[in-house]
Structure formats: C-alpha cells, structure tokens
Amino acid sequence: MEVKLLNFTSLLIAIKAIRKCYDSCSDNLGDRDMKLLESVIKNDHTSTIEHINFTFEINGISRACLQELARHRHASLSVESTRYTLRNLVQEYKKDTFLYSDYLVLTNDNQMDLWSIDSLNKVISLLEKGYKNDQAKYLLPESYKTNLIWTINARSLRNFFKLRSSSKALWEIRELANNIFKAIPDDHKILFKDIIKGDK
C-alpha cells in the first residue's frame, strides 16, 4: 500500500471561515489562530473545517478495503477501472517476473491466500479464453489490488480516522488510516491529533 498527498487546502481558509462567523481578525496562523482552531475542534464546532480538503493518491489496497473506504460518502473517489485495465493482467502473467503479491493483498493466512491465488488464476484463464473484462471481473477476489484518487474534507476525515483507526476496524483500513495520517502535513495534524496518533 502506498499513500501520497497530492493537494491540500491551507489552514488559513478554515481560520477565515471561523473568523467570518465571529467577525474577528486573523493573525496569519499565529498563536491566536491556532488556539481558535483547537477550540473549535474541542467544542465540536467543526463545520468550518469542511473548507479544508485533502486529495490523496492511494495505490495497492484491496477491493475489500476499497469497499470500506467507499462507505465514507462525503468524499470523492476515482478508482482504476477493471473494465479497462484487467486485460493487462494476462500479459503480466506471461512474464517470468510475475508475482501474485503485485496483484493481491496477501493476509499471511496460507489457506485464504491460496484461495485468492486460485481465484485470480481462474480470472486469468477466463481472460485467456476470450471472456470480456466485465464478465471475468465477477470472479476477482476481494484481495485484488486497486488504485484510486480520494478527496475528502477535514471534518469527514476526522470521522474516517475516528472509525478506521479503531482496533475494531479491518486491519487493512487501519493501516490505510495510519498512512493517510502520516501523509498529512505536520501543521494540519492539529485537526486530527485528538483522534489519531498514527501507528496504532
């Protein structure tokens, strides 16, 4: 799994939004502004941080993890299409350098991993027989890797971190939450530090 931050909004936008509500002046992200931002978060008056957006490139998560991610509806996803990319799998399979771990998120449970590999082999077999990508993809295992661009506002990201950094969350999405947190600029971590510390 790889997470890269592509773009983000300055904290100053949230400060302007907060100060607009109170008709007060900013000190350009100085102590007063940071204390105000912490106060807004502490008191859960977080609608103003919806003005801050983050866009991430996320590569190598499973379709199972993508399904969990898609439940966070106040976010935008642009996901690699199996309809257009699955055919590449057959060409890669023919190479000596083919590794299942390049295409599947392996769980370290031998039986589950063998079933995932078997399922992927069946997909490759169908594609080699001329089945269309849209037909063959119905056999793809949930462990099949995908890539996407994900944009989310800071308030929704707080909710994501709260739910997905929990020990009750799927292990892979916990790892994703930690990687997303690590990718956020240090000065923006003020928005989330009460929820997630990273590497839980």
JSON list of C-alpha atoms in Angstrom, two decimals:
[
{"chain": "A", "resi": 1, "resn": "MET", "atom": "CA", "xyz": [0.00, 0.00, 0.00]},
{"chain": "A", "resi": 2, "resn": "GLU", "atom": "CA", "xyz": [1.20, 3.47, -0.86]},
{"chain": "A", "resi": 3, "resn": "VAL", "atom": "CA", "xyz": [-0.40, 6.80, 0.06]},
{"chain": "A", "resi": 4, "resn": "LYS", "atom": "CA", "xyz": [0.70, 10.11, -1.42]},
{"chain": "A", "resi": 5, "resn": "LEU", "atom": "CA", "xyz": [-0.82, 13.52, -0.64]},
{"chain": "A", "resi": 6, "resn": "LEU", "atom": "CA", "xyz": [-1.45, 15.30, -3.94]},
{"chain": "A", "resi": 7, "resn": "ASN", "atom": "CA", "xyz": [-3.08, 18.51, -2.76]},
{"chain": "A", "resi": 8, "resn": "PHE", "atom": "CA", "xyz": [-4.47, 20.21, 0.36]},
{"chain": "A", "resi": 9, "resn": "THR", "atom": "CA", "xyz": [-6.09, 23.46, 1.44]},
{"chain": "A", "resi": 10, "resn": "SER", "atom": "CA", "xyz": [-4.29, 25.92, 3.69]},
{"chain": "A", "resi": 11, "resn": "LEU", "atom": "CA", "xyz": [-5.39, 26.12, 7.34]},
{"chain": "A", "resi": 12, "resn": "LEU", "atom": "CA", "xyz": [-5.85, 29.82, 6.70]},
{"chain": "A", "resi": 13, "resn": "ILE", "atom": "CA", "xyz": [-9.07, 29.06, 4.78]},
{"chain": "A", "resi": 14, "resn": "ALA", "atom": "CA", "xyz": [-10.60, 27.44, 7.87]},
{"chain": "A", "resi": 15, "resn": "ILE", "atom": "CA", "xyz": [-9.39, 30.34, 10.03]},
{"chain": "A", "resi": 16, "resn": "LYS", "atom": "CA", "xyz": [-11.04, 32.80, 7.63]},
{"chain": "A", "resi": 17, "resn": "ALA", "atom": "CA", "xyz": [-14.27, 30.78, 7.81]},
{"chain": "A", "resi": 18, "resn": "ILE", "atom": "CA", "xyz": [-14.19, 30.66, 11.61]},
{"chain": "A", "resi": 19, "resn": "ARG", "atom": "CA", "xyz": [-13.35, 34.35, 11.93]},
{"chain": "A", "resi": 20, "resn": "LYS", "atom": "CA", "xyz": [-16.07, 35.23, 9.41]},
{"chain": "A", "resi": 21, "resn": "CYS", "atom": "CA", "xyz": [-18.60, 33.73, 11.81]},
{"chain": "A", "resi": 22, "resn": "TYR", "atom": "CA", "xyz": [-17.32, 35.96, 14.65]},
{"chain": "A", "resi": 23, "resn": "ASP", "atom": "CA", "xyz": [-16.30, 38.99, 12.55]},
{"chain": "A", "resi": 24, "resn": "SER", "atom": "CA", "xyz": [-12.80, 38.91, 14.04]},
{"chain": "A", "resi": 25, "resn": "CYS", "atom": "CA", "xyz": [-9.29, 39.28, 12.60]},
{"chain": "A", "resi": 26, "resn": "SER", "atom": "CA", "xyz": [-6.72, 36.59, 11.86]},
{"chain": "A", "resi": 27, "resn": "ASP", "atom": "CA", "xyz": [-3.10, 36.72, 12.99]},
{"chain": "A", "resi": 28, "resn": "ASN", "atom": "CA", "xyz": [-1.98, 34.74, 9.90]},
{"chain": "A", "resi": 29, "resn": "LEU", "atom": "CA", "xyz": [-1.81, 31.33, 11.59]},
{"chain": "A", "resi": 30, "resn": "GLY", "atom": "CA", "xyz": [-0.17, 32.71, 14.71]},
{"chain": "A", "resi": 31, "resn": "ASP", "atom": "CA", "xyz": [-0.89, 31.61, 18.29]},
{"chain": "A", "resi": 32, "resn": "ARG", "atom": "CA", "xyz": [-4.37, 33.18, 18.41]},
{"chain": "A", "resi": 33, "resn": "ASP", "atom": "CA", "xyz": [-5.46, 31.41, 15.22]},
{"chain": "A", "resi": 34, "resn": "MET", "atom": "CA", "xyz": [-4.10, 28.03, 16.35]},
{"chain": "A", "resi": 35, "resn": "LYS", "atom": "CA", "xyz": [-5.82, 28.34, 19.74]},
{"chain": "A", "resi": 36, "resn": "LEU", "atom": "CA", "xyz": [-9.05, 29.27, 17.98]},
{"chain": "A", "resi": 37, "resn": "LEU", "atom": "CA", "xyz": [-8.76, 26.24, 15.70]},
{"chain": "A", "resi": 38, "resn": "GLU", "atom": "CA", "xyz": [-8.10, 23.94, 18.68]},
{"chain": "A", "resi": 39, "resn": "SER", "atom": "CA", "xyz": [-11.10, 25.45, 20.48]},
{"chain": "A", "resi": 40, "resn": "VAL", "atom": "CA", "xyz": [-13.39, 24.87, 17.50]},
{"chain": "A", "resi": 41, "resn": "ILE", "atom": "CA", "xyz": [-12.29, 21.22, 17.32]},
{"chain": "A", "resi": 42, "resn": "LYS", "atom": "CA", "xyz": [-12.51, 20.70, 21.09]},
{"chain": "A", "resi": 43, "resn": "ASN", "atom": "CA", "xyz": [-16.07, 22.07, 21.12]},
{"chain": "A", "resi": 44, "resn": "ASP", "atom": "CA", "xyz": [-17.01, 20.06, 18.01]},
{"chain": "A", "resi": 45, "resn": "HIS", "atom": "CA", "xyz": [-17.94, 23.16, 16.00]},
{"chain": "A", "resi": 46, "resn": "THR", "atom": "CA", "xyz": [-16.26, 21.60, 13.01]},
{"chain": "A", "resi": 47, "resn": "SER", "atom": "CA", "xyz": [-18.42, 22.71, 10.07]},
{"chain": "A", "resi": 48, "resn": "THR", "atom": "CA", "xyz": [-15.82, 25.41, 9.33]},
{"chain": "A", "resi": 49, "resn": "ILE", "atom": "CA", "xyz": [-13.07, 22.85, 8.74]},
{"chain": "A", "resi": 50, "resn": "GLU", "atom": "CA", "xyz": [-15.11, 21.41, 5.88]},
{"chain": "A", "resi": 51, "resn": "HIS", "atom": "CA", "xyz": [-13.45, 24.16, 3.82]},
{"chain": "A", "resi": 52, "resn": "ILE", "atom": "CA", "xyz": [-10.16, 22.24, 4.09]},
{"chain": "A", "resi": 53, "resn": "ASN", "atom": "CA", "xyz": [-9.78, 19.44, 1.57]},
{"chain": "A", "resi": 54, "resn": "PHE", "atom": "CA", "xyz": [-7.15, 16.78, 1.04]},
{"chain": "A", "resi": 55, "resn": "THR", "atom": "CA", "xyz": [-6.54, 14.79, -2.14]},
{"chain": "A", "resi": 56, "resn": "PHE", "atom": "CA", "xyz": [-4.61, 11.53, -1.88]},
{"chain": "A", "resi": 57, "resn": "GLU", "atom": "CA", "xyz": [-3.32, 9.03, -4.39]},
{"chain": "A", "resi": 58, "resn": "ILE", "atom": "CA", "xyz": [-3.83, 5.57, -2.87]},
{"chain": "A", "resi": 59, "resn": "ASN", "atom": "CA", "xyz": [-2.24, 2.56, -4.53]},
{"chain": "A", "resi": 60, "resn": "GLY", "atom": "CA", "xyz": [-2.31, -1.13, -3.73]},
{"chain": "A", "resi": 61, "resn": "ILE", "atom": "CA", "xyz": [-5.32, -1.51, -1.45]},
{"chain": "A", "resi": 62, "resn": "SER", "atom": "CA", "xyz": [-7.66, -4.46, -1.77]},
{"chain": "A", "resi": 63, "resn": "ARG", "atom": "CA", "xyz": [-11.15, -4.29, -3.19]},
{"chain": "A", "resi": 64, "resn": "ALA", "atom": "CA", "xyz": [-12.30, -5.21, 0.34]},
{"chain": "A", "resi": 65, "resn": "CYS", "atom": "CA", "xyz": [-10.58, -2.12, 1.72]},
{"chain": "A", "resi": 66, "resn": "LEU", "atom": "CA", "xyz": [-11.98, 0.00, -1.13]},
{"chain": "A", "resi": 67, "resn": "GLN", "atom": "CA", "xyz": [-15.47, -1.16, -0.15]},
{"chain": "A", "resi": 68, "resn": "GLU", "atom": "CA", "xyz": [-14.83, 0.07, 3.42]},
{"chain": "A", "resi": 69, "resn": "LEU", "atom": "CA", "xyz": [-13.44, 3.36, 2.12]},
{"chain": "A", "resi": 70, "resn": "ALA", "atom": "CA", "xyz": [-16.46, 3.93, -0.13]},
{"chain": "A", "resi": 71, "resn": "ARG", "atom": "CA", "xyz": [-18.73, 3.93, 2.92]},
{"chain": "A", "resi": 72, "resn": "HIS", "atom": "CA", "xyz": [-17.37, 7.39, 3.74]},
{"chain": "A", "resi": 73, "resn": "ARG", "atom": "CA", "xyz": [-19.79, 9.22, 1.48]},
{"chain": "A", "resi": 74, "resn": "HIS", "atom": "CA", "xyz": [-18.58, 12.79, 1.98]},
{"chain": "A", "resi": 75, "resn": "ALA", "atom": "CA", "xyz": [-15.57, 12.02, -0.17]},
{"chain": "A", "resi": 76, "resn": "SER", "atom": "CA", "xyz": [-14.86, 11.66, -3.87]},
{"chain": "A", "resi": 77, "resn": "LEU", "atom": "CA", "xyz": [-13.25, 8.55, -5.34]},
{"chain": "A", "resi": 78, "resn": "SER", "atom": "CA", "xyz": [-11.83, 7.99, -8.83]},
{"chain": "A", "resi": 79, "resn": "VAL", "atom": "CA", "xyz": [-10.95, 4.30, -8.98]},
{"chain": "A", "resi": 80, "resn": "GLU", "atom": "CA", "xyz": [-8.90, 2.34, -11.51]},
{"chain": "A", "resi": 81, "resn": "SER", "atom": "CA", "xyz": [-11.40, 0.55, -13.76]},
{"chain": "A", "resi": 82, "resn": "THR", "atom": "CA", "xyz": [-11.11, -3.22, -14.12]},
{"chain": "A", "resi": 83, "resn": "ARG", "atom": "CA", "xyz": [-13.15, -2.80, -17.31]},
{"chain": "A", "resi": 84, "resn": "TYR", "atom": "CA", "xyz": [-10.18, -1.09, -18.94]},
{"chain": "A", "resi": 85, "resn": "THR", "atom": "CA", "xyz": [-7.19, -2.50, -17.06]},
{"chain": "A", "resi": 86, "resn": "LEU", "atom": "CA", "xyz": [-7.91, -6.16, -16.33]},
{"chain": "A", "resi": 87, "resn": "ARG", "atom": "CA", "xyz": [-6.68, -7.33, -19.74]},
{"chain": "A", "resi": 88, "resn": "ASN", "atom": "CA", "xyz": [-3.15, -6.19, -18.74]},
{"chain": "A", "resi": 89, "resn": "LEU", "atom": "CA", "xyz": [-3.16, -8.97, -16.14]},
{"chain": "A", "resi": 90, "resn": "VAL", "atom": "CA", "xyz": [-2.90, -11.65, -18.85]},
{"chain": "A", "resi": 91, "resn": "GLN", "atom": "CA", "xyz": [0.18, -10.02, -20.40]},
{"chain": "A", "resi": 92, "resn": "GLU", "atom": "CA", "xyz": [1.86, -9.65, -16.99]},
{"chain": "A", "resi": 93, "resn": "TYR", "atom": "CA", "xyz": [1.05, -13.28, -16.08]},
{"chain": "A", "resi": 94, "resn": "LYS", "atom": "CA", "xyz": [3.11, -14.49, -19.05]},
{"chain": "A", "resi": 95, "resn": "LYS", "atom": "CA", "xyz": [6.26, -12.77, -17.78]},
{"chain": "A", "resi": 96, "resn": "ASP", "atom": "CA", "xyz": [8.87, -14.57, -15.66]},
{"chain": "A", "resi": 97, "resn": "THR", "atom": "CA", "xyz": [8.71, -11.68, -13.16]},
{"chain": "A", "resi": 98, "resn": "PHE", "atom": "CA", "xyz": [5.01, -12.19, -12.34]},
{"chain": "A", "resi": 99, "resn": "LEU", "atom": "CA", "xyz": [4.31, -12.14, -8.59]},
{"chain": "A", "resi": 100, "resn": "TYR", "atom": "CA", "xyz": [0.86, -12.72, -7.07]},
{"chain": "A", "resi": 101, "resn": "SER", "atom": "CA", "xyz": [1.72, -10.22, -4.34]},
{"chain": "A", "resi": 102, "resn": "ASP", "atom": "CA", "xyz": [1.80, -7.48, -7.01]},
{"chain": "A", "resi": 103, "resn": "TYR", "atom": "CA", "xyz": [-1.91, -8.10, -7.64]},
{"chain": "A", "resi": 104, "resn": "LEU", "atom": "CA", "xyz": [-3.26, -9.42, -4.36]},
{"chain": "A", "resi": 105, "resn": "VAL", "atom": "CA", "xyz": [-3.17, -8.14, -0.78]},
{"chain": "A", "resi": 106, "resn": "LEU", "atom": "CA", "xyz": [-1.93, -11.26, 0.97]},
{"chain": "A", "resi": 107, "resn": "THR", "atom": "CA", "xyz": [-3.11, -11.88, 4.53]},
{"chain": "A", "resi": 108, "resn": "ASN", "atom": "CA", "xyz": [-0.43, -14.27, 5.84]},
{"chain": "A", "resi": 109, "resn": "ASP", "atom": "CA", "xyz": [-3.19, -16.86, 6.23]},
{"chain": "A", "resi": 110, "resn": "ASN", "atom": "CA", "xyz": [-1.99, -19.60, 3.88]},
{"chain": "A", "resi": 111, "resn": "GLN", "atom": "CA", "xyz": [-5.40, -21.07, 3.13]},
{"chain": "A", "resi": 112, "resn": "MET", "atom": "CA", "xyz": [-7.02, -17.71, 2.41]},
{"chain": "A", "resi": 113, "resn": "ASP", "atom": "CA", "xyz": [-4.08, -16.61, 0.27]},
{"chain": "A", "resi": 114, "resn": "LEU", "atom": "CA", "xyz": [-4.19, -19.86, -1.72]},
{"chain": "A", "resi": 115, "resn": "TRP", "atom": "CA", "xyz": [-7.91, -19.35, -2.39]},
{"chain": "A", "resi": 116, "resn": "SER", "atom": "CA", "xyz": [-7.24, -15.79, -3.54]},
{"chain": "A", "resi": 117, "resn": "ILE", "atom": "CA", "xyz": [-4.47, -17.01, -5.86]},
{"chain": "A", "resi": 118, "resn": "ASP", "atom": "CA", "xyz": [-6.75, -19.76, -7.19]},
{"chain": "A", "resi": 119, "resn": "SER", "atom": "CA", "xyz": [-9.48, -17.23, -7.86]},
{"chain": "A", "resi": 120, "resn": "LEU", "atom": "CA", "xyz": [-7.05, -14.92, -9.68]},
{"chain": "A", "resi": 121, "resn": "ASN", "atom": "CA", "xyz": [-5.83, -17.88, -11.78]},
{"chain": "A", "resi": 122, "resn": "LYS", "atom": "CA", "xyz": [-9.44, -18.54, -12.79]},
{"chain": "A", "resi": 123, "resn": "VAL", "atom": "CA", "xyz": [-9.85, -14.90, -13.85]},
{"chain": "A", "resi": 124, "resn": "ILE", "atom": "CA", "xyz": [-6.67, -15.13, -15.94]},
{"chain": "A", "resi": 125, "resn": "SER", "atom": "CA", "xyz": [-7.93, -18.38, -17.51]},
{"chain": "A", "resi": 126, "resn": "LEU", "atom": "CA", "xyz": [-11.25, -16.75, -18.45]},
{"chain": "A", "resi": 127, "resn": "LEU", "atom": "CA", "xyz": [-9.48, -13.77, -20.00]},
{"chain": "A", "resi": 128, "resn": "GLU", "atom": "CA", "xyz": [-7.18, -16.09, -21.97]},
{"chain": "A", "resi": 129, "resn": "LYS", "atom": "CA", "xyz": [-10.31, -17.85, -23.29]},
{"chain": "A", "resi": 130, "resn": "GLY", "atom": "CA", "xyz": [-11.63, -14.53, -24.57]},
{"chain": "A", "resi": 131, "resn": "TYR", "atom": "CA", "xyz": [-14.08, -13.57, -21.85]},
{"chain": "A", "resi": 132, "resn": "LYS", "atom": "CA", "xyz": [-14.60, -9.84, -21.59]},
{"chain": "A", "resi": 133, "resn": "ASN", "atom": "CA", "xyz": [-13.19, -7.93, -18.62]},
{"chain": "A", "resi": 134, "resn": "ASP", "atom": "CA", "xyz": [-16.71, -7.08, -17.46]},
{"chain": "A", "resi": 135, "resn": "GLN", "atom": "CA", "xyz": [-17.53, -10.80, -17.26]},
{"chain": "A", "resi": 136, "resn": "ALA", "atom": "CA", "xyz": [-14.28, -12.03, -15.75]},
{"chain": "A", "resi": 137, "resn": "LYS", "atom": "CA", "xyz": [-14.19, -9.40, -13.01]},
{"chain": "A", "resi": 138, "resn": "TYR", "atom": "CA", "xyz": [-17.06, -11.15, -11.22]},
{"chain": "A", "resi": 139, "resn": "LEU", "atom": "CA", "xyz": [-14.52, -13.77, -10.13]},
{"chain": "A", "resi": 140, "resn": "LEU", "atom": "CA", "xyz": [-11.98, -11.29, -8.79]},
{"chain": "A", "resi": 141, "resn": "PRO", "atom": "CA", "xyz": [-11.14, -11.96, -5.15]},
{"chain": "A", "resi": 142, "resn": "GLU", "atom": "CA", "xyz": [-11.72, -9.20, -2.61]},
{"chain": "A", "resi": 143, "resn": "SER", "atom": "CA", "xyz": [-7.95, -9.21, -2.08]},
{"chain": "A", "resi": 144, "resn": "TYR", "atom": "CA", "xyz": [-7.33, -7.95, -5.65]},
{"chain": "A", "resi": 145, "resn": "LYS", "atom": "CA", "xyz": [-5.39, -4.69, -5.53]},
{"chain": "A", "resi": 146, "resn": "THR", "atom": "CA", "xyz": [-6.72, -1.42, -6.87]},
{"chain": "A", "resi": 147, "resn": "ASN", "atom": "CA", "xyz": [-5.59, 2.21, -7.11]},
{"chain": "A", "resi": 148, "resn": "LEU", "atom": "CA", "xyz": [-7.52, 5.44, -6.70]},
{"chain": "A", "resi": 149, "resn": "ILE", "atom": "CA", "xyz": [-7.58, 9.17, -6.09]},
{"chain": "A", "resi": 150, "resn": "TRP", "atom": "CA", "xyz": [-9.50, 10.15, -2.93]},
{"chain": "A", "resi": 151, "resn": "THR", "atom": "CA", "xyz": [-10.58, 13.67, -1.95]},
{"chain": "A", "resi": 152, "resn": "ILE", "atom": "CA", "xyz": [-12.14, 14.37, 1.43]},
{"chain": "A", "resi": 153, "resn": "ASN", "atom": "CA", "xyz": [-12.77, 17.41, 3.63]},
{"chain": "A", "resi": 154, "resn": "ALA", "atom": "CA", "xyz": [-11.20, 17.69, 7.08]},
{"chain": "A", "resi": 155, "resn": "ARG", "atom": "CA", "xyz": [-14.44, 17.18, 9.01]},
{"chain": "A", "resi": 156, "resn": "SER", "atom": "CA", "xyz": [-15.20, 13.95, 7.13]},
{"chain": "A", "resi": 157, "resn": "LEU", "atom": "CA", "xyz": [-11.59, 12.87, 7.51]},
{"chain": "A", "resi": 158, "resn": "ARG", "atom": "CA", "xyz": [-11.95, 13.26, 11.29]},
{"chain": "A", "resi": 159, "resn": "ASN", "atom": "CA", "xyz": [-14.89, 10.85, 11.12]},
{"chain": "A", "resi": 160, "resn": "PHE", "atom": "CA", "xyz": [-12.85, 8.47, 8.96]},
{"chain": "A", "resi": 161, "resn": "PHE", "atom": "CA", "xyz": [-9.96, 8.50, 11.45]},
{"chain": "A", "resi": 162, "resn": "LYS", "atom": "CA", "xyz": [-12.30, 8.02, 14.40]},
{"chain": "A", "resi": 163, "resn": "LEU", "atom": "CA", "xyz": [-13.88, 4.91, 12.87]},
{"chain": "A", "resi": 164, "resn": "ARG", "atom": "CA", "xyz": [-10.99, 3.43, 10.93]},
{"chain": "A", "resi": 165, "resn": "SER", "atom": "CA", "xyz": [-8.16, 3.78, 13.43]},
{"chain": "A", "resi": 166, "resn": "SER", "atom": "CA", "xyz": [-10.18, 1.74, 15.92]},
{"chain": "A", "resi": 167, "resn": "SER", "atom": "CA", "xyz": [-8.92, -1.71, 16.84]},
{"chain": "A", "resi": 168, "resn": "LYS", "atom": "CA", "xyz": [-12.36, -2.96, 15.71]},
{"chain": "A", "resi": 169, "resn": "ALA", "atom": "CA", "xyz": [-11.74, -1.83, 12.11]},
{"chain": "A", "resi": 170, "resn": "LEU", "atom": "CA", "xyz": [-10.44, -4.11, 9.36]},
{"chain": "A", "resi": 171, "resn": "TRP", "atom": "CA", "xyz": [-6.64, -4.38, 9.72]},
{"chain": "A", "resi": 172, "resn": "GLU", "atom": "CA", "xyz": [-6.01, -3.08, 6.21]},
{"chain": "A", "resi": 173, "resn": "ILE", "atom": "CA", "xyz": [-8.11, 0.06, 6.60]},
{"chain": "A", "resi": 174, "resn": "ARG", "atom": "CA", "xyz": [-6.40, 0.73, 9.96]},
{"chain": "A", "resi": 175, "resn": "GLU", "atom": "CA", "xyz": [-3.11, 0.62, 8.10]},
{"chain": "A", "resi": 176, "resn": "LEU", "atom": "CA", "xyz": [-4.58, 2.92, 5.44]},
{"chain": "A", "resi": 177, "resn": "ALA", "atom": "CA", "xyz": [-5.76, 5.39, 8.10]},
{"chain": "A", "resi": 178, "resn": "ASN", "atom": "CA", "xyz": [-2.26, 5.49, 9.61]},
{"chain": "A", "resi": 179, "resn": "ASN", "atom": "CA", "xyz": [-0.67, 6.01, 6.19]},
{"chain": "A", "resi": 180, "resn": "ILE", "atom": "CA", "xyz": [-3.10, 8.81, 5.37]},
{"chain": "A", "resi": 181, "resn": "PHE", "atom": "CA", "xyz": [-2.36, 10.49, 8.71]},
{"chain": "A", "resi": 182, "resn": "LYS", "atom": "CA", "xyz": [1.39, 10.25, 8.05]},
{"chain": "A", "resi": 183, "resn": "ALA", "atom": "CA", "xyz": [0.91, 11.87, 4.62]},
{"chain": "A", "resi": 184, "resn": "ILE", "atom": "CA", "xyz": [-0.83, 14.94, 6.10]},
{"chain": "A", "resi": 185, "resn": "PRO", "atom": "CA", "xyz": [1.45, 17.97, 6.62]},
{"chain": "A", "resi": 186, "resn": "ASP", "atom": "CA", "xyz": [2.54, 18.39, 10.24]},
{"chain": "A", "resi": 187, "resn": "ASP", "atom": "CA", "xyz": [0.79, 21.74, 10.67]},
{"chain": "A", "resi": 188, "resn": "HIS", "atom": "CA", "xyz": [-2.53, 20.17, 9.57]},
{"chain": "A", "resi": 189, "resn": "LYS", "atom": "CA", "xyz": [-2.29, 17.36, 12.13]},
{"chain": "A", "resi": 190, "resn": "ILE", "atom": "CA", "xyz": [-3.76, 19.81, 14.65]},
{"chain": "A", "resi": 191, "resn": "LEU", "atom": "CA", "xyz": [-7.11, 18.96, 13.03]},
{"chain": "A", "resi": 192, "resn": "PHE", "atom": "CA", "xyz": [-6.82, 15.26, 13.93]},
{"chain": "A", "resi": 193, "resn": "LYS", "atom": "CA", "xyz": [-4.39, 14.82, 16.83]},
{"chain": "A", "resi": 194, "resn": "ASP", "atom": "CA", "xyz": [-7.22, 14.29, 19.34]},
{"chain": "A", "resi": 195, "resn": "ILE", "atom": "CA", "xyz": [-8.46, 11.30, 17.31]},
{"chain": "A", "resi": 196, "resn": "ILE", "atom": "CA", "xyz": [-5.44, 9.54, 15.84]},
{"chain": "A", "resi": 197, "resn": "LYS", "atom": "CA", "xyz": [-1.79, 9.42, 16.81]},
{"chain": "A", "resi": 198, "resn": "GLY", "atom": "CA", "xyz": [-0.62, 7.22, 13.93]},
{"chain": "A", "resi": 199, "resn": "ASP", "atom": "CA", "xyz": [0.83, 3.70, 14.09]},
{"chain": "A", "resi": 200, "resn": "LYS", "atom": "CA", "xyz": [-1.83, 2.38, 16.47]}
]
